[in-house]
Amino acid sequence: MRIEQFSLALATPLTTAHGTIDSREGFLVFVDVDGTRGIGEATPLPGWTESLEACRDALDRAGRAAETDGWDAAFTTLTNADEPAARHGLALALCDARSRAADVPLYRHFGGEHTKRVPANATIGDGGVEETVVEATEAIEQGFSTLKIKVGAREVAADIARIDAVRNAVGDNVTLRADANGAWSREEARTALDAFVDLDVAFVEQPLAADDLAGHAALRGGSVGIALDEALAEHAVETVLAADAADVLVVKPMVLGGPDRAREAALRAREAGLDAVVTTTIDGALARTGAVHVAASLSNPPACGLATADRLAEDLVPDPAPIAGGEVCVPQAPGNAPDPDLSEER
Ligand SMILES: O=C(O)CCC(=O)c1ccccc1C(=O)O
Ligand SMILES: [Mg+2]
């Protein structure tokens, strides 16, 4: 197992209620499984996952275990909860190699039916009213029919005005979602949800703090759904499901410890009657493509948060899963991504 650090600048920083993401640092993970190459990506996002340093330490530890005792031993040195990005890096590398060896695209290796495209949502940042409307209108022109708008960084009334302006600009046939990143109090969330009924907002992602499962459970029941995202960085999937706290789970492979874990979480959500939206943490192309395969492995996925490549000013490889007309093209080559030519010489 070989580990190589990278850093990617963002062209368009993503500002959320919790701060601004303006660059992404991580590691490429190269493995050889019985003669077949696999490449994974571990791109930790502190606050959501372990730190870059902890990720590096965990990958080094897993690498040593792999050398002496094999891949299973390497996995037992990593946990979903403590080192999810490191586990993601190793898991993506291994499932890339295994699906490549089996000569099938990764989503088929996961058990998915043949599928060419997955619908994606546009991700609209936390600008003022005018900026938000411009971004929303541009996204519609690009072919998106689902928009996810960041809220929670300003007064609730200002966010309601932003969503109202977007609804007026885009008309009734566009699905609107909002993501508060845990910024609201229970009262603020109630005020926002009440206003969002008339604006036909499909769901709000993480209106309350990650640990307030009871508060989220109490917000449910109206026409505006509750989606949980940060809550899954803090609690096990089963805990969240048992709390009856959500209509939708937001499934981030980098946060859940790998594409395999993300698929399991999505299937569990569906079994429990919830929907699952697969999204990235603004990852490099390899992890983003892994997330695309997770979404493509589900039958009829909803619009997913996979349209994040264009936020990067540079990327690891040419985009294996480009967006066209509001949909992601699912790679059909064996493995996760077509051989990116960065294996042997690096
Ligand atoms: O879901 C999307 O549309 C894109 C991904 C996204 O919003 C995101 C990206 C990085 C960190 C957190 C989040 C989030 O969903 O809160
Ligand atoms: Mg979110």
Short mmCIF file of C-alpha atoms and ligand atoms in Angstrom, two decimals:
data_model
loop_
_atom_site.label_atom_id
_atom_site.label_comp_id
_atom_site.label_asym_id
_atom_site.label_seq_id
_atom_site.Cartn_x
_atom_site.Cartn_y
_atom_site.Cartn_z
CA MET A 1 0.00 0.00 0.00
CA ARG A 2 1.39 3.37 -1.00
CA ILE A 3 0.18 6.71 0.27
CA GLU A 4 0.64 10.03 -1.47
CA GLN A 5 -0.51 13.40 -0.18
CA PHE A 6 -2.34 15.93 -2.36
CA SER A 7 -3.86 19.38 -1.99
CA LEU A 8 -6.60 20.80 -4.21
CA ALA A 9 -7.58 24.46 -4.27
CA LEU A 10 -11.24 25.36 -4.61
CA ALA A 11 -12.27 27.74 -7.39
CA THR A 12 -15.57 28.43 -5.63
CA PRO A 13 -15.28 28.09 -1.85
CA LEU A 14 -18.36 26.61 -0.18
CA THR A 15 -19.54 28.78 2.66
CA THR A 16 -21.89 27.12 5.08
CA ALA A 17 -23.32 28.01 8.46
CA HIS A 18 -20.20 26.32 9.82
CA GLY A 19 -17.46 28.09 7.96
CA THR A 20 -15.87 28.11 4.56
CA ILE A 21 -14.21 25.22 2.76
CA ASP A 22 -11.57 26.69 0.45
CA SER A 23 -9.16 23.84 -0.15
CA ARG A 24 -9.14 20.06 0.20
CA GLU A 25 -6.15 18.07 1.40
CA GLY A 26 -5.95 14.32 1.38
CA PHE A 27 -4.18 11.16 0.32
CA LEU A 28 -4.19 8.86 -2.66
CA VAL A 29 -4.03 5.22 -1.58
CA PHE A 30 -2.45 2.78 -4.06
CA VAL A 31 -2.94 -0.95 -3.56
CA ASP A 32 -2.10 -4.09 -5.48
CA VAL A 33 -4.58 -6.92 -5.00
CA ASP A 34 -3.27 -10.14 -6.54
CA GLY A 35 -1.71 -8.18 -9.38
CA THR A 36 -4.57 -5.73 -9.97
CA ARG A 37 -4.06 -2.05 -9.18
CA GLY A 38 -6.56 -0.09 -7.15
CA ILE A 39 -6.57 3.59 -6.18
CA GLY A 40 -8.46 5.10 -3.27
CA GLU A 41 -8.81 8.63 -1.96
CA ALA A 42 -8.86 9.71 1.68
CA THR A 43 -9.88 13.36 1.93
CA PRO A 44 -10.67 14.15 5.55
CA LEU A 45 -12.82 17.16 6.42
CA PRO A 46 -12.08 18.18 9.99
CA GLY A 47 -15.31 18.70 11.91
CA TRP A 48 -16.84 15.83 9.92
CA THR A 49 -13.99 13.31 9.96
CA GLU A 50 -10.58 12.90 11.56
CA SER A 51 -7.86 15.50 10.92
CA LEU A 52 -5.35 15.22 8.07
CA GLU A 53 -2.66 14.11 10.55
CA ALA A 54 -4.87 11.47 12.15
CA CYS A 55 -5.83 10.24 8.68
CA ARG A 56 -2.16 9.89 7.69
CA ASP A 57 -1.34 8.03 10.92
CA ALA A 58 -4.31 5.70 10.42
CA LEU A 59 -3.31 4.96 6.81
CA ASP A 60 0.29 4.27 7.85
CA ARG A 61 -0.96 1.92 10.55
CA ALA A 62 -3.27 0.13 8.12
CA GLY A 63 -0.43 -0.11 5.59
CA ARG A 64 1.84 -1.85 8.10
CA ALA A 65 -0.92 -4.28 9.06
CA ALA A 66 -1.62 -5.01 5.38
CA GLU A 67 2.02 -5.82 4.77
CA THR A 68 2.30 -8.36 7.57
CA ASP A 69 -1.24 -9.73 7.88
CA GLY A 70 -3.26 -8.80 4.79
CA TRP A 71 -6.21 -6.57 3.92
CA ASP A 72 -8.64 -7.81 6.56
CA ALA A 73 -6.08 -7.04 9.24
CA ALA A 74 -5.59 -3.59 7.73
CA PHE A 75 -9.34 -2.91 8.02
CA THR A 76 -9.47 -4.00 11.64
CA THR A 77 -6.99 -1.22 12.49
CA LEU A 78 -9.50 1.40 11.21
CA THR A 79 -12.94 2.23 12.51
CA ASN A 80 -15.82 3.94 10.72
CA ALA A 81 -16.35 6.31 13.60
CA ASP A 82 -12.79 7.37 14.43
CA GLU A 83 -11.00 7.36 11.08
CA PRO A 84 -13.70 7.38 8.42
CA ALA A 85 -11.63 9.12 5.73
CA ALA A 86 -8.71 6.71 6.16
CA ARG A 87 -11.09 3.77 6.01
CA HIS A 88 -12.69 5.33 2.92
CA GLY A 89 -9.29 5.55 1.22
CA LEU A 90 -8.48 1.92 1.79
CA ALA A 91 -12.00 0.66 1.04
CA LEU A 92 -12.21 2.60 -2.24
CA ALA A 93 -8.77 1.34 -3.32
CA LEU A 94 -9.73 -2.28 -2.64
CA CYS A 95 -13.15 -2.15 -4.27
CA ASP A 96 -11.57 -0.36 -7.25
CA ALA A 97 -9.08 -3.24 -7.62
CA ARG A 98 -11.69 -5.94 -7.07
CA SER A 99 -14.22 -4.52 -9.52
CA ARG A 100 -11.43 -3.95 -12.05
CA ALA A 101 -10.32 -7.57 -11.63
CA ALA A 102 -13.95 -8.67 -12.10
CA ASP A 103 -14.13 -6.46 -15.21
CA VAL A 104 -17.22 -4.57 -14.04
CA PRO A 105 -17.83 -0.93 -13.11
CA LEU A 106 -17.87 -0.42 -9.36
CA TYR A 107 -21.62 0.16 -9.10
CA ARG A 108 -22.25 -3.25 -10.72
CA HIS A 109 -19.73 -4.83 -8.32
CA PHE A 110 -21.89 -3.35 -5.51
CA GLY A 111 -24.92 -5.11 -6.99
CA GLY A 112 -26.50 -2.25 -8.93
CA GLU A 113 -28.47 -2.67 -12.16
CA HIS A 114 -27.13 -1.18 -15.38
CA THR A 115 -27.60 2.56 -15.21
CA LYS A 116 -26.24 5.40 -17.30
CA ARG A 117 -27.14 8.47 -15.30
CA VAL A 118 -27.89 9.59 -11.76
CA PRO A 119 -29.84 12.82 -11.13
CA ALA A 120 -27.88 15.47 -9.21
CA ASN A 121 -28.82 18.54 -7.24
CA ALA A 122 -27.06 21.84 -7.76
CA THR A 123 -25.42 23.11 -4.58
CA ILE A 124 -26.12 26.80 -4.02
CA GLY A 125 -23.98 28.61 -1.45
CA ASP A 126 -24.87 31.11 1.18
CA GLY A 127 -24.87 34.34 -0.82
CA GLY A 128 -27.23 37.29 -0.41
CA VAL A 129 -30.64 37.29 -2.13
CA GLU A 130 -29.39 38.46 -5.52
CA GLU A 131 -26.39 36.16 -5.63
CA THR A 132 -28.55 33.22 -4.57
CA VAL A 133 -31.08 33.94 -7.33
CA VAL A 134 -28.31 34.28 -9.93
CA GLU A 135 -26.77 30.96 -8.90
CA ALA A 136 -30.17 29.27 -8.89
CA THR A 137 -31.07 30.60 -12.32
CA GLU A 138 -27.74 29.50 -13.75
CA ALA A 139 -28.23 26.02 -12.32
CA ILE A 140 -31.64 25.78 -14.00
CA GLU A 141 -30.07 26.90 -17.29
CA GLN A 142 -27.52 24.11 -16.89
CA GLY A 143 -30.36 21.61 -16.63
CA PHE A 144 -30.68 21.01 -12.89
CA SER A 145 -34.22 20.52 -11.60
CA THR A 146 -33.29 20.13 -7.93
CA LEU A 147 -31.52 22.91 -6.05
CA LYS A 148 -30.05 22.66 -2.58
CA ILE A 149 -29.54 26.05 -0.98
CA LYS A 150 -27.33 26.69 2.03
CA VAL A 151 -29.14 28.51 4.85
CA GLY A 152 -28.48 29.14 8.54
CA ALA A 153 -25.67 31.70 8.30
CA ARG A 154 -28.01 34.67 8.65
CA GLU A 155 -31.30 35.60 10.31
CA VAL A 156 -34.10 33.15 9.60
CA ALA A 157 -36.16 35.93 8.00
CA ALA A 158 -33.33 36.62 5.56
CA ASP A 159 -33.12 32.94 4.63
CA ILE A 160 -36.88 32.81 4.11
CA ALA A 161 -36.54 35.83 1.79
CA ARG A 162 -33.75 34.06 -0.13
CA ILE A 163 -35.78 30.90 -0.65
CA ASP A 164 -38.87 32.95 -1.54
CA ALA A 165 -36.86 34.87 -4.17
CA VAL A 166 -35.52 31.61 -5.63
CA ARG A 167 -38.99 30.07 -5.79
CA ASN A 168 -40.27 33.18 -7.60
CA ALA A 169 -37.35 33.08 -10.02
CA VAL A 170 -37.44 29.38 -10.90
CA GLY A 171 -41.16 28.64 -10.83
CA ASP A 172 -43.10 25.72 -9.39
CA ASN A 173 -41.51 22.82 -11.24
CA VAL A 174 -38.16 22.92 -9.49
CA THR A 175 -37.47 20.92 -6.34
CA LEU A 176 -35.98 23.09 -3.60
CA ARG A 177 -34.05 21.82 -0.61
CA ALA A 178 -32.31 23.81 2.13
CA ASP A 179 -29.29 22.88 4.24
CA ALA A 180 -28.88 24.65 7.58
CA ASN A 181 -25.80 22.67 8.67
CA GLY A 182 -27.09 22.50 12.21
CA ALA A 183 -27.27 26.26 12.72
CA TRP A 184 -30.79 26.77 14.05
CA SER A 185 -32.39 26.66 17.47
CA ARG A 186 -35.60 24.66 17.73
CA GLU A 187 -37.62 27.91 17.53
CA GLU A 188 -35.77 29.18 14.49
CA ALA A 189 -36.18 25.82 12.78
CA ARG A 190 -39.92 25.85 13.47
CA THR A 191 -40.24 29.36 12.02
CA ALA A 192 -38.28 28.39 8.90
CA LEU A 193 -40.19 25.15 8.34
CA ASP A 194 -43.56 26.93 8.70
CA ALA A 195 -42.53 29.45 6.04
CA PHE A 196 -41.08 26.75 3.79
CA VAL A 197 -44.46 24.97 3.53
CA ASP A 198 -45.82 27.64 1.19
CA LEU A 199 -42.53 27.78 -0.71
CA ASP A 200 -42.82 24.04 -1.32
CA VAL A 201 -39.41 23.17 0.10
CA ALA A 202 -39.00 19.40 -0.13
CA PHE A 203 -36.78 19.01 2.91
CA VAL A 204 -34.37 20.80 5.20
CA GLU A 205 -31.04 19.19 5.85
CA GLN A 206 -29.81 19.25 9.45
CA PRO A 207 -31.84 22.17 10.82
CA LEU A 208 -30.62 21.53 14.39
CA ALA A 209 -27.36 20.48 16.01
CA ALA A 210 -26.04 17.01 15.25
CA ASP A 211 -26.80 15.64 18.71
CA ASP A 212 -30.40 16.90 18.90
CA LEU A 213 -32.15 13.82 17.54
CA ALA A 214 -35.24 14.44 19.71
CA GLY A 215 -35.52 17.99 18.37
CA HIS A 216 -35.43 16.73 14.80
CA ALA A 217 -38.02 14.06 15.59
CA ALA A 218 -40.30 16.81 16.90
CA LEU A 219 -39.90 18.87 13.71
CA ARG A 220 -41.16 16.03 11.51
CA GLY A 221 -44.70 15.46 10.36
CA GLY A 222 -45.33 18.46 8.12
CA SER A 223 -44.99 18.75 4.36
CA VAL A 224 -41.33 19.83 4.67
CA GLY A 225 -39.19 16.79 5.33
CA ILE A 226 -36.25 16.51 7.70
CA ALA A 227 -32.94 15.21 6.39
CA LEU A 228 -30.03 14.35 8.66
CA ASP A 229 -26.41 14.78 7.61
CA GLU A 230 -24.11 15.89 10.48
CA ALA A 231 -26.10 13.58 12.77
CA LEU A 232 -24.59 10.63 10.89
CA ALA A 233 -21.07 11.90 11.62
CA GLU A 234 -21.97 11.74 15.30
CA HIS A 235 -24.34 8.78 15.64
CA ALA A 236 -24.56 5.31 14.18
CA VAL A 237 -27.15 4.84 11.43
CA GLU A 238 -29.19 2.55 13.70
CA THR A 239 -29.29 5.20 16.44
CA VAL A 240 -30.60 7.80 14.00
CA LEU A 241 -33.20 5.40 12.61
CA ALA A 242 -34.32 4.34 16.10
CA ALA A 243 -34.86 8.00 17.06
CA ASP A 244 -37.41 8.47 14.24
CA ALA A 245 -35.64 11.74 13.62
CA ALA A 246 -35.53 11.90 9.82
CA ASP A 247 -37.36 11.41 6.53
CA VAL A 248 -34.12 11.37 4.55
CA LEU A 249 -30.54 10.38 5.34
CA VAL A 250 -27.68 12.24 3.69
CA VAL A 251 -25.05 9.64 2.99
CA LYS A 252 -21.46 10.86 2.61
CA PRO A 253 -19.03 8.01 1.90
CA MET A 254 -16.07 10.01 3.26
CA VAL A 255 -17.89 10.56 6.57
CA LEU A 256 -19.31 7.06 6.89
CA GLY A 257 -16.00 5.25 6.37
CA GLY A 258 -16.19 4.19 2.73
CA PRO A 259 -18.39 3.58 -0.29
CA ASP A 260 -19.28 0.14 1.08
CA ARG A 261 -20.46 1.64 4.37
CA ALA A 262 -22.37 4.37 2.53
CA ARG A 263 -24.21 1.81 0.42
CA GLU A 264 -25.09 -0.18 3.54
CA ALA A 265 -26.39 2.99 5.21
CA ALA A 266 -28.48 3.89 2.16
CA LEU A 267 -29.98 0.41 1.97
CA ARG A 268 -30.78 0.45 5.71
CA ALA A 269 -32.43 3.86 5.34
CA ARG A 270 -34.60 2.60 2.51
CA GLU A 271 -35.50 -0.56 4.42
CA ALA A 272 -36.68 1.69 7.26
CA GLY A 273 -38.82 3.74 4.84
CA LEU A 274 -36.50 6.74 4.53
CA ASP A 275 -34.86 7.99 1.38
CA ALA A 276 -31.09 8.29 1.00
CA VAL A 277 -29.28 11.13 -0.76
CA VAL A 278 -25.66 10.35 -1.59
CA THR A 279 -23.33 13.35 -1.49
CA THR A 280 -19.63 14.21 -1.44
CA THR A 281 -17.69 16.30 1.04
CA ILE A 282 -16.32 18.25 -1.99
CA ASP A 283 -13.85 15.48 -2.67
CA GLY A 284 -11.31 14.88 -5.40
CA ALA A 285 -12.45 13.12 -8.57
CA LEU A 286 -11.74 9.60 -7.31
CA ALA A 287 -13.81 9.87 -4.14
CA ARG A 288 -16.54 11.80 -5.95
CA THR A 289 -16.70 9.05 -8.56
CA GLY A 290 -16.88 6.48 -5.76
CA ALA A 291 -19.91 8.35 -4.42
CA VAL A 292 -21.41 8.33 -7.94
CA HIS A 293 -21.05 4.54 -7.99
CA VAL A 294 -22.75 4.27 -4.60
CA ALA A 295 -25.70 6.31 -5.87
CA ALA A 296 -25.80 4.38 -9.15
CA SER A 297 -25.90 1.10 -7.24
CA LEU A 298 -29.25 2.10 -5.70
CA SER A 299 -32.44 1.69 -7.67
CA ASN A 300 -33.99 5.02 -8.61
CA PRO A 301 -31.82 7.29 -6.51
CA PRO A 302 -33.19 10.76 -5.75
CA ALA A 303 -31.18 13.78 -6.92
CA CYS A 304 -27.84 13.44 -5.17
CA GLY A 305 -25.22 15.96 -4.01
CA LEU A 306 -22.67 14.86 -6.58
CA ALA A 307 -22.30 18.04 -8.64
CA THR A 308 -19.31 19.26 -6.67
CA ALA A 309 -16.41 18.81 -9.12
CA ASP A 310 -16.68 22.32 -10.53
CA ARG A 311 -15.94 23.84 -7.13
CA LEU A 312 -12.37 22.58 -7.47
CA ALA A 313 -9.82 24.72 -9.29
CA GLU A 314 -7.80 21.57 -10.07
CA ASP A 315 -8.44 17.86 -9.74
CA LEU A 316 -6.66 14.53 -9.38
CA VAL A 317 -7.67 13.13 -12.78
CA PRO A 318 -9.89 14.26 -15.67
CA ASP A 319 -13.48 13.99 -14.42
CA PRO A 320 -14.58 10.35 -14.91
CA ALA A 321 -18.22 11.23 -14.12
CA PRO A 322 -19.07 14.58 -15.69
CA ILE A 323 -22.36 16.38 -15.13
CA ALA A 324 -24.61 17.05 -18.11
CA GLY A 325 -28.10 18.46 -17.97
CA GLY A 326 -28.37 18.06 -14.21
CA GLU A 327 -27.34 14.42 -14.30
CA VAL A 328 -24.08 12.61 -13.56
CA CYS A 329 -22.81 10.25 -16.25
CA VAL A 330 -22.05 6.96 -14.53
CA PRO A 331 -18.66 5.55 -15.60
CA GLN A 332 -19.03 2.16 -17.31
CA ALA A 333 -15.33 1.21 -17.38
CA PRO A 334 -14.18 -1.54 -15.01
CA GLY A 335 -13.39 -0.33 -11.50
CA ASN A 336 -14.11 3.05 -9.97
CA ALA A 337 -12.56 5.27 -12.62
CA PRO A 338 -10.74 4.61 -15.89
CA ASP A 339 -7.05 3.99 -15.29
CA PRO A 340 -5.82 7.52 -14.65
CA ASP A 341 -2.22 6.90 -15.59
CA LEU A 342 -0.97 7.95 -12.18
CA SER A 343 -0.24 4.51 -10.81
CA GLU A 344 3.17 3.14 -11.71
CA GLU A 345 5.31 6.21 -12.13
CA ARG A 346 4.21 7.87 -8.88
O1 LIG B 1 -24.93 17.92 -0.92
C1 LIG B 1 -24.48 18.69 -1.77
O2 LIG B 1 -25.21 19.25 -2.59
C2 LIG B 1 -23.01 18.94 -1.89
C3 LIG B 1 -22.20 18.64 -0.68
C4 LIG B 1 -22.40 19.55 0.49
O3 LIG B 1 -23.31 20.32 0.54
C5 LIG B 1 -21.41 19.50 1.56
C6 LIG B 1 -20.07 19.50 1.21
C7 LIG B 1 -19.09 19.48 2.17
C8 LIG B 1 -19.43 19.45 3.50
C9 LIG B 1 -20.76 19.44 3.87
C10 LIG B 1 -21.76 19.45 2.92
C11 LIG B 1 -23.18 19.36 3.39
O4 LIG B 1 -24.01 18.70 2.80
O5 LIG B 1 -23.48 19.90 4.44
MG MG B 2 -25.53 18.88 4.61
#
